[in-house]
Coordinates of N, CA and C and ligand atoms in Angstrom, one line a residue:
X1 N -16.4 18.6 -68.3 CA -15.0 18.5 -68.0 C -15.3 17.2 -66.7
X2 N -14.2 16.2 -67.0 CA -14.2 14.9 -66.2 C -14.5 14.6 -65.3
X3 N -15.5 13.8 -64.8 CA -15.7 13.9 -63.6 C -14.0 13.1 -62.4
X4 N -13.9 13.5 -61.2 CA -12.7 13.1 -60.9 C -12.6 11.6 -60.2
X5 N -11.7 11.4 -61.1 CA -11.9 9.7 -60.6 C -12.2 9.2 -59.0
X6 N -11.7 9.9 -57.8 CA -12.5 9.8 -57.0 C -13.5 9.4 -56.6
X7 N -14.6 10.2 -57.4 CA -15.4 10.2 -57.6 C -17.0 9.4 -57.8
X8 N -16.0 8.3 -58.7 CA -16.6 7.2 -59.3 C -18.1 6.3 -58.1
X9 N -17.1 6.3 -57.0 CA -18.5 5.1 -55.8 C -19.6 6.3 -55.9
X10 N -20.0 6.9 -55.9 CA -20.9 8.2 -55.9 C -21.7 9.0 -57.3
X11 N -20.4 8.4 -58.3 CA -20.7 9.5 -59.8 C -22.4 8.7 -60.0
X12 N -22.8 7.7 -59.3 CA -24.2 7.6 -59.5 C -25.6 9.0 -59.6
X13 N -24.6 9.6 -57.9 CA -25.9 10.6 -57.8 C -25.5 11.9 -59.2
X14 N -25.0 11.8 -60.1 CA -25.2 13.3 -60.4 C -26.2 13.2 -61.7
X15 N -26.8 14.6 -61.6 CA -27.7 15.2 -62.3 C -28.6 15.3 -61.6
X16 N -29.6 15.5 -62.3 CA -31.4 16.1 -61.7 C -32.3 15.3 -62.0
X17 N -32.8 15.2 -60.2 CA -34.0 14.1 -59.8 C -35.2 14.9 -59.4
X18 N -35.9 14.4 -59.5 CA -37.5 14.5 -59.7 C -38.4 14.1 -59.0
X19 N -39.3 14.5 -58.0 CA -39.7 13.0 -57.7 C -40.6 13.7 -56.1
X20 N -41.3 12.6 -55.5 CA -42.1 13.0 -54.5 C -42.1 12.1 -53.3
X21 N -42.5 13.0 -52.3 CA -42.4 12.3 -51.3 C -43.3 12.7 -49.6
X22 N -43.5 11.9 -48.7 CA -44.1 12.3 -47.2 C -42.8 13.3 -46.1
X23 N -44.2 13.7 -45.3 CA -43.5 14.4 -44.2 C -44.0 14.6 -43.5
X24 N -44.0 14.3 -42.3 CA -44.4 13.9 -40.8 C -43.7 14.2 -39.6
X25 N -43.8 13.7 -38.3 CA -43.4 14.5 -37.4 C -44.4 14.7 -36.2
X26 N -44.1 14.1 -34.6 CA -45.4 13.8 -34.1 C -45.5 15.9 -33.7
X27 N -44.9 16.6 -34.3 CA -45.7 18.4 -34.0 C -46.2 18.4 -35.1
X28 N -46.1 17.6 -36.5 CA -47.3 18.7 -37.4 C -48.3 17.2 -38.1
X29 N -49.0 18.2 -38.7 CA -49.7 17.1 -39.9 C -48.9 16.5 -40.8
X30 N -48.9 15.3 -41.0 CA -48.3 14.9 -42.4 C -48.8 15.6 -43.7
X31 N -48.1 15.5 -44.7 CA -47.8 16.0 -46.4 C -46.9 15.6 -47.0
X32 N -47.6 15.6 -48.1 CA -47.1 15.3 -49.7 C -46.3 16.2 -49.9
X33 N -44.8 16.2 -50.2 CA -44.1 16.9 -51.1 C -43.8 16.9 -52.5
X34 N -43.4 17.6 -53.2 CA -42.8 17.5 -54.5 C -41.1 18.2 -54.3
X35 N -39.9 17.6 -54.7 CA -38.2 17.6 -54.3 C -37.7 17.2 -56.1
X36 N -37.2 18.4 -56.0 CA -36.2 18.7 -57.2 C -34.2 18.6 -56.2
X37 N -34.1 17.6 -56.8 CA -32.6 17.5 -56.2 C -31.6 17.8 -57.3
X38 N -30.4 18.5 -57.2 CA -29.3 18.6 -58.6 C -27.7 18.2 -58.3
X39 N -27.7 16.9 -58.4 CA -26.0 16.2 -57.9 C -25.2 17.4 -58.7
X40 N -24.0 18.1 -58.3 CA -23.2 18.9 -59.5 C -21.5 18.3 -59.2
X41 N -20.6 19.4 -60.4 CA -19.1 18.6 -60.0 C -18.5 19.9 -60.9
X42 N -17.6 19.8 -60.3 CA -16.4 20.8 -60.6 C -14.9 20.3 -61.3
X43 N -15.2 18.9 -61.4 CA -13.7 18.4 -61.2 C -13.2 18.0 -60.6
X44 N -13.4 18.7 -59.2 CA -12.6 18.0 -57.8 C -14.0 17.4 -58.0
X45 N -12.7 16.6 -56.1 CA -13.6 15.2 -55.8 C -14.9 15.3 -54.5
X46 N -15.8 16.3 -55.1 CA -16.7 16.3 -54.2 C -17.6 17.1 -55.2
X47 N -19.1 16.5 -54.2 CA -20.4 17.0 -55.6 C -20.7 18.2 -54.6
X48 N -21.5 18.7 -55.4 CA -22.1 20.0 -55.1 C -23.6 19.2 -54.9
X49 N -24.8 20.1 -54.1 CA -25.9 19.3 -53.8 C -26.9 20.6 -53.6
X50 N -28.2 20.1 -53.8 CA -29.0 21.8 -53.9 C -30.7 20.9 -53.9
X51 N -30.8 20.8 -52.9 CA -32.7 20.5 -53.0 C -33.6 21.4 -53.0
X52 N -35.2 21.7 -53.5 CA -36.3 22.4 -53.3 C -37.5 21.5 -53.4
X53 N -37.8 22.0 -51.9 CA -38.8 21.0 -52.1 C -40.6 22.1 -51.9
X54 N -41.6 21.5 -52.4 CA -42.9 21.7 -53.0 C -44.0 21.7 -52.0
X55 N -44.9 21.8 -51.2 CA -45.6 21.2 -50.6 C -46.9 20.8 -52.2
X56 N -47.6 19.8 -52.0 CA -48.2 19.6 -52.5 C -50.0 18.8 -52.5
X57 N -50.7 19.5 -53.6 CA -51.9 19.5 -52.7 C -52.7 17.9 -53.3
X58 N -53.7 17.5 -53.4 CA -54.2 15.9 -53.4 C -53.8 15.7 -55.0
X59 N -53.8 17.1 -56.0 CA -53.7 16.8 -57.4 C -52.5 16.9 -57.3
X60 N -51.2 17.1 -56.7 CA -50.3 16.8 -56.9 C -49.6 18.2 -57.8
X61 N -50.8 19.2 -57.4 CA -50.0 20.6 -57.9 C -49.3 21.0 -57.1
X62 N -48.4 21.9 -57.3 CA -47.5 22.9 -56.2 C -48.2 24.2 -55.8
X63 N -48.1 23.7 -54.2 CA -48.8 24.8 -53.4 C -47.9 26.1 -53.1
X64 N -46.7 25.7 -52.4 CA -46.2 26.5 -52.1 C -44.4 26.0 -51.4
X65 N -43.1 26.9 -52.2 CA -42.4 26.4 -51.4 C -42.2 25.9 -50.1
X66 N -41.4 24.6 -49.5 CA -41.0 24.2 -47.8 C -40.2 24.5 -47.7
X67 N -38.9 23.4 -47.6 CA -38.1 23.0 -47.5 C -36.7 23.5 -48.2
X68 N -35.5 23.8 -48.1 CA -34.4 23.9 -49.0 C -33.2 23.8 -48.3
X69 N -32.4 23.1 -49.1 CA -30.8 22.7 -48.7 C -29.6 22.6 -49.3
X70 N -28.7 23.0 -49.1 CA -27.5 23.1 -49.8 C -26.1 22.6 -49.3
X71 N -25.6 22.2 -50.3 CA -24.1 21.5 -49.5 C -23.2 20.7 -50.4
X72 N -22.3 20.1 -50.2 CA -21.5 19.6 -50.2 C -21.0 18.1 -50.1
X73 N -20.8 17.7 -50.8 CA -20.6 15.3 -50.5 C -19.1 15.3 -50.6
X74 N -18.0 14.9 -50.0 CA -16.9 14.7 -50.3 C -16.8 13.6 -49.5
X75 N -16.3 12.8 -51.0 CA -16.1 11.5 -51.0 C -14.3 11.5 -49.8
X76 N -14.3 10.3 -49.6 CA -13.0 10.2 -49.2 C -12.6 8.9 -49.2
X77 N -11.3 8.3 -49.0 CA -10.8 6.9 -49.0 C -11.6 5.9 -48.0
X78 N -11.7 4.5 -49.2 CA -12.4 3.3 -48.6 C -14.1 3.9 -48.2
X79 N -14.2 4.5 -49.3 CA -15.6 4.2 -49.6 C -16.4 5.1 -47.9
X80 N -16.0 6.3 -47.9 CA -16.1 6.7 -47.0 C -16.2 8.7 -47.3
X81 N -17.8 9.4 -46.9 CA -18.3 9.9 -47.2 C -18.3 11.2 -45.5
X82 N -18.1 12.0 -46.5 CA -18.3 13.8 -45.4 C -19.3 14.6 -46.3
X83 N -20.4 14.8 -45.5 CA -21.1 15.9 -46.5 C -21.8 17.0 -45.3
X84 N -20.9 17.7 -45.6 CA -21.8 19.4 -45.3 C -22.8 20.2 -46.2
X85 N -24.0 20.7 -44.8 CA -25.5 20.9 -45.5 C -25.4 22.0 -44.8
X86 N -26.2 23.3 -45.6 CA -26.4 24.6 -44.7 C -28.0 24.3 -45.1
X87 N -29.0 25.5 -44.5 CA -30.4 25.1 -44.6 C -31.2 26.7 -44.0
X88 N -31.9 27.4 -44.9 CA -32.5 28.7 -44.7 C -32.9 28.9 -43.4
X89 N -33.1 27.9 -42.4 CA -33.7 27.8 -41.1 C -32.5 28.1 -40.2
X90 N -31.5 28.3 -40.5 CA -30.6 28.4 -39.2 C -29.5 27.7 -38.7
X91 N -29.4 26.3 -39.5 CA -29.5 25.0 -39.5 C -28.1 24.9 -40.3
X92 N -27.0 24.1 -39.5 CA -25.6 23.6 -40.3 C -25.2 22.3 -39.8
X93 N -25.5 21.5 -41.0 CA -25.2 20.0 -40.8 C -23.6 19.6 -40.7
X94 N -22.9 18.8 -40.1 CA -22.0 18.0 -41.3 C -22.6 16.4 -40.8
X95 N -23.1 15.7 -41.9 CA -23.2 14.2 -42.2 C -21.5 13.4 -42.4
X96 N -21.5 11.7 -41.2 CA -20.4 11.5 -42.2 C -21.0 9.9 -42.2
X97 N -20.5 9.2 -42.8 CA -20.8 8.1 -43.3 C -20.2 6.7 -44.5
X98 N -20.7 5.9 -45.1 CA -20.8 5.0 -45.8 C -21.4 5.1 -47.5
X99 N -20.2 4.6 -48.2 CA -20.9 4.7 -49.3 C -20.7 2.5 -49.5
X100 N -21.6 2.2 -49.8 CA -22.1 0.9 -50.0 C -22.4 0.2 -51.0
X101 N -22.1 -0.1 -52.1 CA -22.4 0.2 -53.4 C -23.4 1.2 -53.9
X102 N -24.8 0.9 -53.9 CA -25.4 1.9 -54.5 C -26.4 2.4 -53.3
X103 N -25.2 2.7 -51.9 CA -26.0 2.7 -50.8 C -25.5 3.6 -50.0
X104 N -26.0 5.0 -49.4 CA -25.1 5.6 -48.8 C -25.9 6.2 -47.2
X105 N -25.6 5.6 -46.1 CA -26.1 6.1 -44.6 C -25.5 7.1 -44.9
X106 N -25.5 8.0 -43.1 CA -25.3 9.3 -43.1 C -25.7 9.6 -41.7
X107 N -24.7 9.8 -40.7 CA -25.3 10.4 -40.1 C -24.6 11.8 -39.1
X108 N -25.7 12.6 -38.7 CA -24.7 13.6 -38.1 C -24.0 13.1 -37.7
X109 N -22.5 14.6 -38.0 CA -21.2 14.0 -36.6 C -21.6 15.6 -35.7
X110 N -22.1 16.6 -36.3 CA -21.5 18.0 -35.7 C -23.4 18.8 -36.3
X111 N -24.2 19.5 -35.5 CA -25.3 19.9 -35.6 C -24.7 21.6 -35.1
X112 N -24.9 22.6 -35.7 CA -24.2 23.9 -35.1 C -26.4 24.7 -35.8
X113 N -26.4 25.7 -35.0 CA -27.7 26.2 -35.0 C -27.6 27.7 -34.7
X114 N -28.2 28.8 -35.2 CA -28.5 30.3 -35.0 C -29.3 30.1 -33.7
X115 N -29.3 31.5 -33.0 CA -29.8 31.4 -31.3 C -31.4 31.4 -32.1
X116 N -31.8 31.5 -33.3 CA -33.4 31.3 -33.5 C -33.9 30.2 -34.2
X117 N -32.6 29.6 -34.7 CA -33.6 28.0 -35.1 C -34.1 27.2 -34.2
X118 N -35.2 26.6 -34.9 CA -35.4 25.5 -33.7 C -35.2 24.5 -33.5
X119 N -35.4 23.9 -32.5 CA -34.6 23.0 -31.0 C -34.1 21.5 -32.1
X120 N -33.5 21.6 -32.9 CA -33.0 20.1 -33.9 C -31.6 19.4 -33.8
X121 N -31.8 18.1 -33.3 CA -30.4 18.0 -32.7 C -29.1 16.6 -33.5
X122 N -30.5 16.2 -33.9 CA -29.5 15.8 -34.6 C -30.1 14.2 -36.1
X123 N -29.8 14.0 -37.5 CA -30.4 13.4 -38.5 C -29.4 12.7 -38.8
X124 N -30.4 11.4 -39.6 CA -29.9 10.2 -40.0 C -30.7 10.3 -41.1
X125 N -29.4 10.1 -42.5 CA -30.5 9.3 -43.6 C -29.7 8.5 -44.0
X126 N -31.1 7.7 -45.2 CA -29.9 6.6 -45.9 C -30.9 7.1 -47.3
X127 N -29.5 6.9 -48.3 CA -29.6 7.0 -50.2 C -29.8 5.9 -50.2
X128 N -30.7 5.5 -51.4 CA -30.1 4.2 -52.1 C -30.9 4.5 -53.9
X129 N -30.2 3.4 -54.4 CA -30.4 3.7 -56.5 C -31.4 2.1 -56.0
X130 N -32.5 2.3 -56.6 CA -33.5 1.0 -56.2 C -34.2 1.4 -57.9
X131 N -33.6 0.2 -59.2 CA -34.4 0.6 -60.1 C -34.2 1.5 -60.5
X132 N -33.0 2.2 -60.5 CA -32.4 3.6 -61.3 C -33.4 4.8 -60.8
X133 N -33.9 4.3 -59.8 CA -34.5 5.5 -58.9 C -34.0 6.2 -57.7
X134 N -34.0 7.0 -57.2 CA -32.9 7.5 -56.1 C -34.3 7.9 -55.1
X135 N -33.7 7.2 -53.8 CA -34.9 6.5 -52.4 C -34.4 7.2 -51.8
X136 N -34.5 7.8 -50.7 CA -34.1 8.4 -49.7 C -35.3 7.8 -48.0
X137 N -34.7 7.7 -47.2 CA -35.4 8.0 -45.7 C -34.7 8.8 -45.0
X138 N -35.7 10.0 -44.8 CA -34.6 10.6 -43.4 C -35.7 11.0 -41.8
X139 N -34.6 10.2 -41.4 CA -34.9 10.5 -39.3 C -34.3 11.9 -38.8
X140 N -35.0 12.4 -38.2 CA -34.7 13.3 -37.0 C -34.7 13.3 -35.6
X141 N -33.5 14.1 -34.8 CA -34.2 14.1 -33.3 C -34.4 15.8 -33.4
X142 N -35.3 16.1 -32.9 CA -36.0 17.8 -32.9 C -37.2 17.8 -32.2
X143 N -37.4 19.4 -31.5 CA -38.2 19.6 -31.4 C -38.7 18.7 -29.6
X144 N -37.4 18.0 -29.1 CA -37.3 17.1 -27.8 C -37.9 16.2 -27.8
X145 N -37.9 15.1 -29.7 CA -38.1 14.4 -29.9 C -37.3 12.8 -30.0
X146 N -37.2 12.0 -29.9 CA -35.7 11.1 -30.0 C -36.2 11.1 -31.9
X147 N -35.2 10.5 -32.4 CA -34.8 10.0 -33.6 C -36.0 9.6 -34.3
X148 N -37.0 9.7 -35.5 CA -37.8 9.3 -36.1 C -37.4 9.5 -37.5
X149 N -38.4 9.4 -37.7 CA -38.9 9.6 -39.0 C -39.5 11.2 -40.0
X150 N -39.3 11.9 -40.5 CA -39.3 13.5 -40.4 C -39.9 13.5 -42.3
X151 N -38.8 12.6 -43.6 CA -39.4 12.5 -44.6 C -38.1 11.9 -45.4
X152 N -39.5 11.3 -46.3 CA -38.8 10.0 -47.6 C -39.5 10.5 -48.6
X153 N -38.9 10.1 -49.8 CA -39.3 10.3 -51.2 C -38.7 9.6 -51.8
X154 N -39.1 9.9 -53.4 CA -38.4 8.8 -54.1 C -38.0 9.1 -55.5
X155 N -37.3 9.7 -56.2 CA -37.0 10.2 -57.3 C -36.7 10.2 -58.7
X156 N -37.0 10.2 -59.9 CA -36.9 9.7 -61.1 C -35.3 10.5 -61.7
X157 N -34.9 10.2 -62.1 CA -33.7 10.8 -63.2 C -34.3 11.7 -64.2
X158 N -34.1 13.5 -64.1 CA -34.9 13.9 -65.1 C -33.6 14.7 -65.4
X159 N -32.5 14.4 -65.7 CA -31.6 15.4 -66.2 C -30.0 14.7 -66.0
X160 N -29.2 15.0 -67.1 CA -28.0 15.0 -66.6 C -27.2 16.0 -66.0
X161 N -26.2 15.9 -65.4 CA -25.5 17.3 -65.4 C -25.0 17.5 -66.0
X162 N -24.7 18.5 -66.8 CA -23.9 19.3 -67.6 C -23.5 20.4 -67.5
X163 N -22.1 20.5 -67.4 CA -21.0 22.2 -66.7 C -20.1 21.6 -68.3
Ligands
HEM201 C1 -37.7 17.0 -47.5 C2 -37.1 17.5 -46.9 C3 -38.0 18.4 -46.0 C4 -39.2 18.7 -46.1 C5 -40.7 18.9 -47.2 C6 -40.3 19.4 -44.6 C7 -40.8 19.9 -44.5 C8 -41.6 20.4 -42.8 C9 -42.8 21.5 -42.6 C10 -43.7 21.5 -43.4 C11 -42.5 21.2 -41.3 C12 -43.9 21.6 -40.7 C13 -43.8 22.8 -39.7 C14 -42.7 24.1 -40.8 O1 -43.3 23.6 -41.9 O2 -42.0 24.7 -40.0 C15 -41.3 20.7 -41.3 C16 -40.7 20.9 -39.3 C17 -39.8 20.9 -39.0 N1 -38.5 20.2 -39.4 FE1 -38.8 19.7 -41.7 N2 -38.7 19.5 -44.0 C18 -37.7 18.6 -44.5 C19 -36.5 18.6 -43.7 C20 -35.6 19.2 -42.7 C21 -35.0 18.9 -42.3 C22 -33.5 18.1 -43.5 C23 -34.5 19.6 -41.2 C24 -33.2 19.7 -40.0 C25 -32.0 20.3 -40.8 C26 -35.6 19.9 -40.8 C27 -36.0 20.3 -39.6 C28 -37.7 20.7 -38.9 C29 -38.0 20.7 -37.7 C30 -37.2 20.7 -37.1 C31 -39.2 20.5 -37.4 C32 -40.0 21.0 -36.1 C33 -40.4 22.2 -36.1 C34 -41.8 22.3 -35.1 O3 -42.3 21.0 -35.0 O4 -42.0 23.2 -35.2 N3 -36.4 19.8 -41.9 N4 -40.4 20.2 -41.7

């Protein structure tokens, strides 16, 4: 199926990505994690998005699942973008941002939480294609702390999207 022409600014994301990164925050121990991200499409002007992560041990072997998130990346005119993400932790986020060549900067416009979700208030994400790899840095404001780094990772292309 042809990729919708409006998706051209973010078509570089399409496919399966695998890699590793680091998490940390003032409330927790830092750790290494593995990650798989899949960006897909169905011919309409949005990308489907799914991310899964695992805790890695010192040898780089998977220990147990960590976070997962799923959503839609909605391209808009003038290289603006809206991203809707849902988390199993009772958090839903709407990001807005801009695509500049192979760099995408996103800030939360709205965060909603279930009554039992943790005290998460805002997120900022910077994605970039660097030497063919997908790199990102994620900052969050949560648990009474101001916006600061929670995760960053570098992923290699591990397959094309085929549907
Ligand atoms: C690569 C992605 C991510 C990984 C691997 C990851 C992993 C972790 C881990 C291992 C913790 C330590 C405590 C726990 O297990 O609950 C944690 C804490 C936390 N994470 Fe993430 N996380 C990721 C992304 C996110 C995102 C996108 C959000 C918000 C939507 C988020 C919100 C939080 C919050 C609020 C805490 C603080 C918990 C506390 O201090 O009690 N995380 N994260």
